[in-house]
């Protein structure tokens, strides 16, 4: 593909509209390509943006530009197209583009020859297609337009042959000045401790923390106890997930639109806000990015695209105090080599050809239906579309995903990738990298991530590990140079949330905890019986039961439960008629016995669990 370079001087912006049939590599954020298309270009335009917040940001308060997304009707689009605005500017999501096309056709507008189709943040088509198939909807129309362009600061060159067939060329903006930004890269074995350290040292008015994990964000806020200092910005689905699936976390705001008055000291943003959205503030800020897939699934950040885009969200560079990238190299990461990738693509092609032949050759509609369902579920994973055409963007996504994974296979590879990030086919680097490697004694961590989402049973072993760690630290404190500042705080946190479990652990050990089970209620019930039974209110219950039922005696299970609960529920009306209730006071043996030729369930009371005066 032919490449043309455009020189850009410091303090200047692009001065002419993006030309047609180009992949326009801005290489820098905020240099005015979209601004020109919206405000200067004397042509009708359809500007495709990856998500709604960007559209709202670019169209807010304007009548000469129409934002189109879910909820905007065809009637509103028609009204705008009939308005006196000389050059129509339609800013849309990929999913709403068919609605615009339908209106054009109803109004008999020659849109293919009279509108410029401008796909902004075009790299998102490659990056997001694996979980958002609808992002490719714009391509169903894109190549039919006479005037069109792909645009991004981090443009990825697609392998789709239609770009070559349509005579596309590459336009690359080359700055004539130093563009390097100072970037602190901290590789760590415990991202939460590193983040806590970074936040405590921040002197900025506001901190923007980019992490693509709702449950991770909630867990961080809960662990660091920063609810009242935090706001969360995510998608509508992410907002719903936050409220439905997180417990005990109450930040100031959880929003799906960036709103300056709703910013807090600490602002968490998911990948929806990694690109395109402009954050304009007159206060000092720190930028923090977190990549830790061991703790936060889907949080991996691409050093070659995401880092540049994220930094570009904060428009006033002078007010950015610091930029920090916290990375935890995963314990294990599997990625596909370039050779194996090509073999996968070859297999996909063979599978596609086989299914296509089978589909065309059979007249059995049930078989056709089966093939259609198979393709709908698995076709894109084998890199082809429902109509048996190659899905080049899925191939590009697969290449990119595995390239990024390979960067995270070691600290050295990751740091080299960040240091090597540069403008394509130049030696112009993006970052001055200062690398700090932090290693925490994982047996002596002062902060442990408290999951805001995991059920108690899934946190059980993790909590035991923390309790063991606290006790080991207490023994080691005078024996080691390793210092931990918040040991007492960690212990108080455990006592605050898991008092019963911790006291049982301290008194009876891990094996007893495991014997009780992983249900929080079982632990609390055990604690109430074993550790609160010294209160006078419990003594009469235990005393009466021990007088009534003899150790070593065998009882009919049903009869025993009836008699046992008749006494038990006088003291605890909520008590359940089940053998577990008996087990709170006795060690028991359950067995079956034939009585008058009928098999009967029996219980032997082997041992009383309490020593109590009778």
Coordinates of C-alpha atoms in Angstrom, one line a residue:
X1 CA 0.0 0.0 0.0
X2 CA 1.4 3.4 -1.0
X3 CA 2.3 5.6 1.9
X4 CA 2.3 9.4 1.9
X5 CA 3.6 11.4 4.9
X6 CA 2.3 14.6 6.3
X7 CA 4.6 16.8 8.4
X8 CA 3.1 18.3 11.5
X9 CA 4.8 21.1 13.4
X10 CA 4.6 21.6 17.2
X11 CA 1.6 23.5 18.4
X12 CA -0.3 23.1 15.1
X13 CA -3.2 20.9 14.0
X14 CA -4.2 19.3 10.8
X15 CA -5.4 21.9 8.3
X16 CA -7.1 20.0 5.6
X17 CA -9.8 17.3 5.6
X18 CA -8.9 13.6 5.4
X19 CA -8.7 12.6 1.7
X20 CA -10.8 9.8 0.3
X21 CA -9.7 6.1 0.0
X22 CA -7.1 6.5 2.7
X23 CA -6.2 4.8 5.9
X24 CA -5.3 7.9 7.8
X25 CA -2.7 7.2 10.6
X26 CA -2.8 10.3 12.8
X27 CA -0.1 8.8 15.1
X28 CA -1.0 11.4 17.7
X29 CA -4.2 12.0 19.6
X30 CA -6.0 15.3 19.5
X31 CA -4.6 16.8 16.3
X32 CA -7.9 17.7 14.8
X33 CA -8.9 15.1 12.1
X34 CA -12.4 14.6 13.5
X35 CA -12.7 18.3 14.3
X36 CA -12.0 19.2 10.7
X37 CA -14.6 16.7 9.4
X38 CA -17.3 18.1 11.8
X39 CA -16.6 21.8 11.6
X40 CA -14.5 22.6 8.5
X41 CA -14.9 20.0 5.7
X42 CA -17.4 21.3 3.2
X43 CA -19.1 18.0 2.5
X44 CA -21.8 15.9 3.9
X45 CA -20.4 13.3 6.3
X46 CA -21.3 10.1 8.1
X47 CA -18.9 9.8 11.0
X48 CA -18.9 6.3 12.6
X49 CA -17.7 6.3 16.2
X50 CA -17.2 3.2 18.3
X51 CA -19.6 4.0 21.2
X52 CA -22.2 6.4 22.5
X53 CA -20.2 8.6 24.9
X54 CA -18.0 9.8 22.1
X55 CA -21.0 10.7 20.0
X56 CA -22.6 12.6 22.9
X57 CA -19.3 14.4 23.6
X58 CA -19.0 15.5 20.0
X59 CA -22.6 16.6 19.4
X60 CA -23.6 18.0 22.8
X61 CA -25.4 21.4 22.5
X62 CA -25.2 21.4 18.7
X63 CA -28.1 21.6 16.2
X64 CA -25.9 21.5 13.1
X65 CA -24.7 18.0 13.9
X66 CA -26.9 14.9 14.7
X67 CA -25.8 12.1 17.0
X68 CA -27.5 8.8 16.2
X69 CA -27.6 5.8 18.5
X70 CA -30.2 3.6 20.2
X71 CA -33.3 5.7 21.0
X72 CA -32.8 8.2 18.1
X73 CA -35.7 7.7 15.7
X74 CA -35.9 7.8 11.9
X75 CA -38.3 10.7 12.3
X76 CA -35.5 12.7 14.0
X77 CA -33.1 11.8 11.3
X78 CA -35.5 12.9 8.6
X79 CA -36.2 16.2 10.4
X80 CA -32.4 16.9 10.5
X81 CA -31.9 16.0 6.9
X82 CA -34.6 18.4 5.9
X83 CA -33.1 21.2 8.0
X84 CA -31.3 24.3 6.6
X85 CA -27.9 23.0 7.7
X86 CA -25.8 23.3 4.6
X87 CA -23.4 20.3 5.2
X88 CA -25.1 17.4 7.0
X89 CA -23.0 15.8 9.7
X90 CA -24.3 12.5 11.0
X91 CA -22.3 10.9 13.9
X92 CA -23.4 7.3 14.5
X93 CA -22.5 4.0 16.1
X94 CA -21.9 1.1 13.7
X95 CA -25.2 -0.5 15.0
X96 CA -27.2 2.6 14.1
X97 CA -25.8 3.0 10.6
X98 CA -28.4 0.8 9.0
X99 CA -31.1 3.1 10.4
X100 CA -29.5 6.1 8.6
X101 CA -29.2 4.1 5.3
X102 CA -32.9 3.2 5.6
X103 CA -33.8 6.8 5.9
X104 CA -31.6 7.8 3.0
X105 CA -33.4 5.2 0.8
X106 CA -36.8 6.3 2.0
X107 CA -36.0 9.9 1.1
X108 CA -34.2 8.8 -2.1
X109 CA -30.9 10.4 -1.1
X110 CA -28.0 9.6 -3.3
X111 CA -25.8 9.0 -0.3
X112 CA -23.2 6.7 -1.9
X113 CA -22.1 9.6 -4.1
X114 CA -22.8 12.6 -1.9
X115 CA -21.7 11.6 1.6
X116 CA -18.2 11.0 2.9
X117 CA -18.0 8.0 5.1
X118 CA -15.5 8.6 7.9
X119 CA -14.8 5.6 10.3
X120 CA -13.1 7.0 13.3
X121 CA -11.0 5.0 15.7
X122 CA -10.9 2.4 13.0
X123 CA -8.5 0.1 14.9
X124 CA -11.5 -0.8 17.2
X125 CA -13.0 -2.9 14.3
X126 CA -10.0 -5.2 14.7
X127 CA -9.6 -5.0 18.5
X128 CA -13.3 -5.5 19.4
X129 CA -14.7 -7.8 16.7
X130 CA -14.1 -11.0 18.7
X131 CA -16.8 -9.9 21.3
X132 CA -18.8 -7.3 19.3
X133 CA -19.6 -8.7 15.8
X134 CA -21.9 -5.7 15.2
X135 CA -18.9 -3.4 15.0
X136 CA -18.4 -4.6 11.4
X137 CA -21.9 -3.5 10.3
X138 CA -20.3 -0.3 8.9
X139 CA -18.2 -2.4 6.5
X140 CA -21.4 -3.7 4.8
X141 CA -21.8 -0.2 3.3
X142 CA -18.3 1.3 3.6
X143 CA -16.8 0.1 0.3
X144 CA -19.9 1.1 -1.6
X145 CA -19.3 4.8 -0.9
X146 CA -17.4 6.8 -3.5
X147 CA -15.8 8.9 -0.7
X148 CA -14.5 7.1 2.4
X149 CA -11.6 6.8 4.9
X150 CA -10.4 4.8 7.9
X151 CA -9.0 7.1 10.6
X152 CA -7.2 6.6 14.0
X153 CA -4.2 7.7 16.0
X154 CA -3.4 4.0 16.4
X155 CA -4.6 2.7 13.0
X156 CA -4.0 -1.0 12.3
X157 CA -3.6 -1.9 8.7
X158 CA -6.4 -4.4 7.8
X159 CA -5.6 -7.5 5.8
X160 CA -9.1 -7.3 4.1
X161 CA -8.3 -7.3 0.3
X162 CA -11.1 -4.8 -0.4
X163 CA -8.8 -1.9 0.7
X164 CA -6.3 -2.8 -2.0
X165 CA -9.1 -3.5 -4.5
X166 CA -10.5 0.0 -3.8
X167 CA -7.1 1.7 -4.3
X168 CA -6.6 2.7 -0.7
X169 CA -3.3 4.4 0.3
X170 CA -1.8 5.1 3.7
X171 CA -1.5 8.7 5.0
X172 CA 0.8 9.0 8.0
X173 CA 1.2 12.1 10.1
X174 CA 4.9 12.6 11.1
X175 CA 5.6 15.2 13.9
X176 CA 8.7 17.4 13.4
X177 CA 9.0 17.7 17.2
X178 CA 9.8 15.5 20.2
X179 CA 6.6 13.7 21.2
X180 CA 7.9 11.4 23.9
X181 CA 5.9 11.3 27.2
X182 CA 7.4 10.2 30.5
X183 CA 6.0 6.9 31.4
X184 CA 6.6 5.0 34.7
X185 CA 6.2 1.3 34.1
X186 CA 6.0 -0.7 37.3
X187 CA 6.1 -4.5 36.9
X188 CA 4.9 -6.1 40.1
X189 CA 3.9 -9.4 41.6
X190 CA 1.0 -7.7 43.4
X191 CA -0.8 -5.0 41.5
X192 CA -3.1 -4.0 44.4
X193 CA -0.2 -3.2 46.7
X194 CA 1.5 -1.2 43.9
X195 CA -1.7 0.7 43.1
X196 CA -2.2 1.5 46.8
X197 CA 1.3 2.9 47.0
X198 CA 0.8 5.0 43.8
X199 CA -2.5 6.4 45.0
X200 CA -1.1 7.3 48.5
X201 CA 1.8 9.1 46.9
X202 CA -0.3 11.1 44.4
X203 CA -0.3 14.8 44.8
X204 CA -2.7 15.4 41.9
X205 CA -6.2 16.8 42.3
X206 CA -7.7 13.8 40.5
X207 CA -6.4 10.4 39.5
X208 CA -7.8 8.5 36.4
X209 CA -7.4 4.8 36.7
X210 CA -8.0 2.8 33.5
X211 CA -8.8 -0.9 34.3
X212 CA -11.0 -3.1 32.1
X213 CA -12.8 -5.0 34.9
X214 CA -16.0 -4.1 36.7
X215 CA -15.5 -6.7 39.4
X216 CA -11.8 -5.7 39.7
X217 CA -12.7 -2.0 40.1
X218 CA -15.3 -2.9 42.8
X219 CA -12.8 -5.1 44.6
X220 CA -10.1 -2.4 44.6
X221 CA -12.5 0.2 45.9
X222 CA -13.6 -2.2 48.7
X223 CA -10.1 -3.3 49.5
X224 CA -8.7 0.2 49.8
X225 CA -11.8 1.6 51.5
X226 CA -12.1 4.5 49.0
X227 CA -15.8 4.4 48.3
X228 CA -16.4 8.1 49.2
X229 CA -13.4 9.1 47.1
X230 CA -14.3 7.2 43.9
X231 CA -16.4 7.4 40.7
X232 CA -16.8 4.6 38.1
X233 CA -17.3 5.2 34.4
X234 CA -18.3 2.2 32.3
X235 CA -20.9 1.0 29.7
X236 CA -24.6 0.6 30.5
X237 CA -24.1 -3.2 30.8
X238 CA -21.1 -2.5 33.1
X239 CA -23.2 -0.2 35.2
X240 CA -25.9 -2.9 35.5
X241 CA -23.3 -5.5 36.4
X242 CA -21.8 -3.2 39.1
X243 CA -25.2 -2.9 40.8
X244 CA -26.3 -6.5 40.4
X245 CA -23.1 -8.4 41.1
X246 CA -21.0 -6.4 43.6
X247 CA -21.7 -6.2 47.3
X248 CA -20.9 -3.6 49.9
X249 CA -19.3 -1.2 47.4
X250 CA -20.8 2.3 47.2
X251 CA -18.7 4.8 45.2
X252 CA -20.0 8.3 44.7
X253 CA -21.1 7.6 41.1
X254 CA -21.4 4.7 38.7
X255 CA -22.1 6.2 35.2
X256 CA -22.1 5.3 31.6
X257 CA -21.4 8.8 30.4
X258 CA -18.3 10.9 31.3
X259 CA -19.5 13.9 33.3
X260 CA -17.0 16.3 34.7
X261 CA -19.0 17.4 37.7
X262 CA -19.2 13.7 38.7
X263 CA -15.5 13.2 38.9
X264 CA -14.0 12.3 42.3
X265 CA -10.5 12.0 43.6
X266 CA -10.2 8.6 42.1
X267 CA -11.9 7.9 38.8
X268 CA -12.1 4.3 37.4
X269 CA -12.7 3.9 33.7
X270 CA -13.2 0.6 31.7
X271 CA -12.1 0.1 28.1
X272 CA -15.2 2.0 26.8
X273 CA -13.2 5.1 27.6
X274 CA -9.7 4.0 26.5
X275 CA -10.2 5.9 23.2
X276 CA -12.0 8.7 21.5
X277 CA -13.5 10.4 24.6
X278 CA -12.0 13.8 25.5
X279 CA -11.6 14.6 29.2
X280 CA -11.0 18.3 29.7
X281 CA -10.1 19.5 33.1
X282 CA -8.5 22.5 34.7
X283 CA -7.0 20.5 37.6
X284 CA -3.9 18.5 37.9
X285 CA -4.2 14.8 37.2
X286 CA -2.4 11.5 37.4
X287 CA -3.0 8.7 34.9
X288 CA -2.8 5.1 36.0
X289 CA -3.2 2.0 33.8
X290 CA -3.5 -1.5 35.2
X291 CA -2.9 -4.8 33.4
X292 CA -3.2 -7.9 35.6
X293 CA -5.1 -10.8 34.0
X294 CA -4.4 -13.1 37.0
X295 CA -6.5 -10.8 39.2
X296 CA -8.7 -9.0 36.7
X297 CA -9.8 -11.0 33.6
X298 CA -9.8 -9.1 30.3
X299 CA -7.5 -6.3 31.8
X300 CA -4.6 -6.8 29.4
X301 CA -3.5 -3.5 27.8
X302 CA -1.9 -3.4 24.4
X303 CA 1.4 -1.4 24.8
X304 CA 1.3 -0.5 21.1
X305 CA -2.2 1.0 21.0
X306 CA -4.0 1.2 24.3
X307 CA -1.3 3.1 26.2
X308 CA -1.2 5.9 23.6
X309 CA -4.9 6.1 23.4
X310 CA -5.5 6.2 27.2
X311 CA -2.9 8.9 27.7
X312 CA -4.6 10.9 24.9
X313 CA -7.9 11.1 26.8
X314 CA -6.6 13.8 29.1
X315 CA -6.4 16.7 26.7
X316 CA -4.4 19.2 28.7
X317 CA -0.9 17.7 28.8
X318 CA 0.4 20.4 31.0
X319 CA -1.8 19.4 33.8
X320 CA -0.8 15.7 33.7
X321 CA 1.6 15.2 36.7
X322 CA 2.5 11.6 36.0
X323 CA 1.6 8.6 33.9
X324 CA 2.0 5.2 35.5
X325 CA 1.5 1.7 33.9
X326 CA 1.1 -1.1 36.5
X327 CA 1.7 -4.5 35.0
X328 CA 1.7 -7.9 36.5
X329 CA 3.2 -10.5 34.3
X330 CA 0.8 -13.5 34.3
X331 CA 1.8 -16.7 36.0
X332 CA 1.2 -18.4 32.7
X333 CA 0.1 -17.2 29.3
X334 CA -0.4 -19.2 26.2
X335 CA -0.1 -17.6 22.8
X336 CA -0.1 -18.9 19.3
X337 CA 3.0 -18.5 17.1
X338 CA 2.9 -16.9 13.7
X339 CA 3.4 -20.2 12.0
X340 CA 0.6 -21.9 14.0
X341 CA -1.7 -18.9 13.2
X342 CA -1.3 -19.5 9.5
X343 CA -2.0 -23.2 10.1
X344 CA -5.2 -22.2 11.9
X345 CA -6.2 -19.9 9.1
X346 CA -5.6 -22.8 6.6
X347 CA -7.7 -25.1 8.7
X348 CA -10.5 -22.5 8.8
X349 CA -10.4 -22.2 5.0
X350 CA -10.7 -26.0 4.6
X351 CA -13.6 -26.1 7.1
X352 CA -15.3 -23.3 5.3
X353 CA -14.9 -24.9 1.9
X354 CA -16.2 -28.3 3.2
X355 CA -19.3 -26.7 4.8
X356 CA -19.9 -24.5 1.8
X357 CA -19.8 -27.6 -0.5
X358 CA -22.1 -29.6 1.9
X359 CA -24.5 -26.7 2.1
X360 CA -24.8 -26.2 -1.6
X361 CA -25.0 -29.9 -2.5
X362 CA -27.7 -31.0 -0.1
X363 CA -31.4 -30.4 -0.5
X364 CA -32.1 -31.6 3.0
X365 CA -33.3 -28.5 4.8
X366 CA -32.6 -30.0 8.2
X367 CA -28.9 -30.4 7.2
X368 CA -28.9 -26.9 5.8
X369 CA -30.3 -25.6 9.1
X370 CA -27.7 -27.5 11.1
X371 CA -24.9 -26.0 9.0
X372 CA -26.3 -22.5 9.4
X373 CA -26.5 -22.9 13.1
X374 CA -23.0 -24.3 13.2
X375 CA -21.7 -21.4 11.3
X376 CA -23.6 -18.9 13.4
X377 CA -22.0 -20.3 16.5
X378 CA -18.5 -21.2 15.3
X379 CA -18.0 -19.5 11.9
X380 CA -16.2 -16.4 13.1
X381 CA -13.9 -18.5 15.3
X382 CA -12.9 -20.3 12.1
X383 CA -12.4 -17.0 10.4
X384 CA -15.3 -16.9 8.0
X385 CA -18.7 -15.2 7.8
X386 CA -22.2 -16.6 7.5
X387 CA -22.1 -16.3 3.7
X388 CA -18.8 -18.4 3.6
X389 CA -16.6 -15.3 2.8
X390 CA -13.4 -14.9 4.8
X391 CA -13.6 -12.9 8.0
X392 CA -10.3 -11.0 7.6
X393 CA -11.0 -8.8 10.7
X394 CA -11.3 -11.9 12.9
X395 CA -8.0 -13.1 11.5
X396 CA -6.4 -9.7 12.3
X397 CA -7.9 -9.8 15.7
X398 CA -6.4 -13.2 16.3
X399 CA -3.0 -12.0 15.1
X400 CA -3.1 -8.9 17.3
X401 CA -4.4 -10.8 20.4
X402 CA -1.5 -13.3 20.2
X403 CA 1.0 -10.6 19.5
X404 CA 0.0 -8.8 22.6
X405 CA 0.0 -12.0 24.7
X406 CA 3.5 -12.7 23.5
X407 CA 4.6 -9.4 24.9
X408 CA 3.3 -10.5 28.4
X409 CA 5.3 -13.7 28.4
X410 CA 8.1 -12.0 30.2
X411 CA 9.0 -8.7 31.8
X412 CA 11.9 -8.2 29.4
X413 CA 9.6 -8.6 26.3
X414 CA 7.0 -6.3 27.8
X415 CA 9.4 -3.5 28.6
X416 CA 11.1 -3.8 25.2
X417 CA 7.7 -3.5 23.6
X418 CA 6.8 -0.4 25.5
X419 CA 10.2 1.2 24.9
X420 CA 10.0 0.3 21.2
X421 CA 6.6 1.8 20.7
X422 CA 7.0 4.2 17.8
X423 CA 5.4 5.7 14.7
X424 CA 5.2 3.2 11.9
X425 CA 8.3 3.0 9.7
X426 CA 10.1 5.7 11.7
X427 CA 12.4 5.8 14.8
X428 CA 10.2 8.3 16.5
X429 CA 9.5 6.8 19.9
X430 CA 6.4 7.6 22.0
X431 CA 7.7 7.2 25.6
X432 CA 10.6 7.9 27.9
X433 CA 10.3 4.8 30.0
X434 CA 11.3 4.5 33.6
X435 CA 11.0 0.9 34.7
X436 CA 10.6 0.0 38.3
X437 CA 10.3 -3.6 39.4
X438 CA 8.5 -4.2 42.6
X439 CA 8.4 -7.6 44.4
X440 CA 6.3 -8.1 47.5
X441 CA 6.7 -10.9 49.9
X442 CA 3.5 -12.7 49.1
X443 CA 3.6 -14.3 52.6
X444 CA 3.6 -10.8 54.2
X445 CA 1.3 -8.6 52.2
X446 CA -0.2 -5.7 54.1
X447 CA -3.2 -5.5 51.6
X448 CA -5.2 -8.3 50.2
X449 CA -7.8 -7.9 47.5
X450 CA -11.2 -8.4 48.9
X451 CA -13.5 -9.7 46.2
X452 CA -16.7 -7.7 45.8
X453 CA -18.1 -10.4 43.7
X454 CA -16.9 -13.9 44.6
X455 CA -19.2 -16.0 46.8
X456 CA -17.8 -16.7 50.2
X457 CA -17.0 -20.3 49.3
X458 CA -14.8 -19.1 46.5
X459 CA -12.9 -16.8 48.9
X460 CA -12.6 -19.4 51.6
X461 CA -9.1 -20.7 50.9
X462 CA -7.9 -17.2 50.1
X463 CA -9.0 -16.0 53.5
X464 CA -7.3 -18.9 55.2
X465 CA -4.1 -18.0 53.4
X466 CA -4.4 -14.4 54.7
X467 CA -5.0 -15.6 58.3
X468 CA -2.0 -17.8 58.1
X469 CA 0.1 -15.0 56.6
X470 CA -0.9 -12.6 59.5
X471 CA 0.2 -15.2 62.1
X472 CA 3.5 -16.0 60.3
X473 CA 4.3 -12.2 60.1
X474 CA 3.7 -11.8 63.8
X475 CA 6.3 -14.5 64.4
X476 CA 8.7 -13.2 61.8
X477 CA 8.6 -9.5 62.7
X478 CA 11.6 -9.4 64.8
X479 CA 13.5 -11.9 62.7
X480 CA 13.6 -10.2 59.3
X481 CA 14.5 -6.9 57.7
X482 CA 11.3 -7.1 55.7
X483 CA 9.0 -4.4 57.0
X484 CA 5.2 -4.3 56.6
X485 CA 3.5 -1.1 57.7
X486 CA -0.1 -2.2 57.9
X487 CA -0.1 -5.6 59.6
X488 CA -2.5 -4.4 62.3
X489 CA -4.7 -2.8 59.7
X490 CA -4.8 -6.1 57.8
X491 CA -5.7 -8.1 60.9
X492 CA -8.4 -5.5 61.9
X493 CA -9.9 -5.9 58.4
X494 CA -10.1 -9.6 58.8
X495 CA -11.6 -9.2 62.3
X496 CA -14.1 -6.7 60.9
X497 CA -15.4 -8.9 58.1
X498 CA -14.6 -12.4 59.2
X499 CA -14.5 -12.3 63.0
X500 CA -16.0 -15.8 63.6
X501 CA -13.8 -17.5 61.0
X502 CA -10.7 -15.9 62.4
X503 CA -11.4 -16.7 66.0
X504 CA -12.1 -20.4 65.1
X505 CA -8.8 -20.4 63.1
X506 CA -6.8 -19.0 66.0
X507 CA -8.3 -21.4 68.6
X508 CA -8.8 -24.6 66.6
X509 CA -6.8 -24.3 63.5
X510 CA -7.2 -24.8 59.7
X511 CA -8.4 -28.4 59.8
X512 CA -11.3 -27.6 62.1
X513 CA -12.3 -24.7 59.8
X514 CA -12.3 -27.1 56.8
X515 CA -14.3 -29.6 58.7
X516 CA -17.0 -27.1 59.5
X517 CA -17.3 -26.3 55.8
X518 CA -17.2 -23.3 53.4
X519 CA -20.6 -21.9 54.1
X520 CA -20.4 -18.6 56.1
X521 CA -23.7 -19.5 57.9
X522 CA -22.2 -22.8 59.1
X523 CA -19.2 -21.0 60.5
X524 CA -21.3 -18.4 62.2
X525 CA -23.6 -21.0 63.7
X526 CA -20.6 -23.0 64.9
X527 CA -19.2 -19.8 66.4
X528 CA -22.4 -18.9 68.1
X529 CA -22.6 -22.3 69.7
X530 CA -19.0 -22.9 70.6
X531 CA -17.8 -19.4 71.4
X532 CA -20.8 -17.7 72.7
X533 CA -22.1 -20.6 74.7
X534 CA -20.6 -19.2 77.9
X535 CA -23.4 -16.7 78.0
X536 CA -26.1 -17.7 80.4
X537 CA -28.7 -17.6 77.7
X538 CA -27.1 -20.7 76.1
X539 CA -26.4 -22.8 79.2
X540 CA -30.0 -23.8 79.9
X541 CA -30.4 -25.1 76.3
X542 CA -27.3 -27.3 76.5
X543 CA -28.0 -28.4 80.0
X544 CA -31.5 -29.6 79.2
X545 CA -30.5 -31.4 76.1
X546 CA -27.6 -33.2 77.8
X547 CA -29.9 -34.3 80.6
X548 CA -32.4 -35.7 78.1
X549 CA -30.2 -37.6 75.7
X550 CA -27.5 -40.1 76.6
X551 CA -24.1 -40.4 75.1
X552 CA -23.5 -43.8 73.6
X553 CA -27.1 -44.5 73.1
X554 CA -28.7 -45.3 69.6
X555 CA -31.8 -43.4 68.6
X556 CA -34.3 -43.7 65.8
X557 CA -33.3 -40.6 63.7
X558 CA -36.9 -39.3 63.2
X559 CA -37.9 -39.8 66.8
X560 CA -34.6 -38.2 68.0
X561 CA -35.1 -35.1 65.8
X562 CA -38.7 -34.7 67.0
X563 CA -37.7 -34.9 70.7
X564 CA -34.4 -32.9 70.2
X565 CA -36.1 -30.0 68.4
X566 CA -39.0 -29.9 70.9
X567 CA -36.4 -28.7 73.4
X568 CA -34.1 -26.8 71.0
X569 CA -36.8 -24.6 69.6
X570 CA -37.9 -23.4 73.0
X571 CA -34.6 -21.5 73.1
X572 CA -34.1 -21.0 69.4
X573 CA -37.4 -20.8 67.4
X574 CA -35.4 -20.5 64.1
X575 CA -33.6 -23.8 64.7
X576 CA -33.9 -26.3 61.8
X577 CA -35.1 -29.9 62.2
X578 CA -32.0 -31.5 60.7
X579 CA -29.1 -33.7 61.8
X580 CA -26.7 -30.7 61.5
X581 CA -28.5 -29.1 64.5
X582 CA -27.7 -32.2 66.6
X583 CA -24.1 -32.1 65.3
X584 CA -23.6 -28.7 66.9
X585 CA -23.8 -30.4 70.3
X586 CA -22.8 -34.0 69.7
X587 CA -20.4 -36.0 67.6
X588 CA -22.8 -38.5 65.9
X589 CA -22.7 -41.6 63.9
X590 CA -25.4 -42.1 61.3
X591 CA -26.3 -45.6 60.2
X592 CA -29.2 -47.9 59.1
X593 CA -30.7 -50.7 61.1
X594 CA -33.4 -53.3 60.5
X595 CA -36.2 -53.1 63.1
X596 CA -39.1 -55.5 62.6
X597 CA -37.9 -56.2 59.0
X598 CA -37.9 -52.5 58.2
X599 CA -34.7 -50.6 57.5
X600 CA -34.6 -47.5 59.8
X601 CA -32.2 -44.6 59.9
X602 CA -30.5 -44.4 63.2
X603 CA -28.2 -42.0 65.1
X604 CA -25.7 -42.8 67.8
X605 CA -24.7 -39.9 70.1
X606 CA -21.0 -40.7 70.4
X607 CA -19.7 -37.7 72.4
X608 CA -20.9 -34.4 73.9
X609 CA -19.1 -31.5 72.5
X610 CA -19.3 -29.3 75.6
X611 CA -18.3 -29.8 79.2
X612 CA -21.1 -28.4 81.3
X613 CA -22.3 -29.0 84.8
X614 CA -25.4 -31.1 85.0

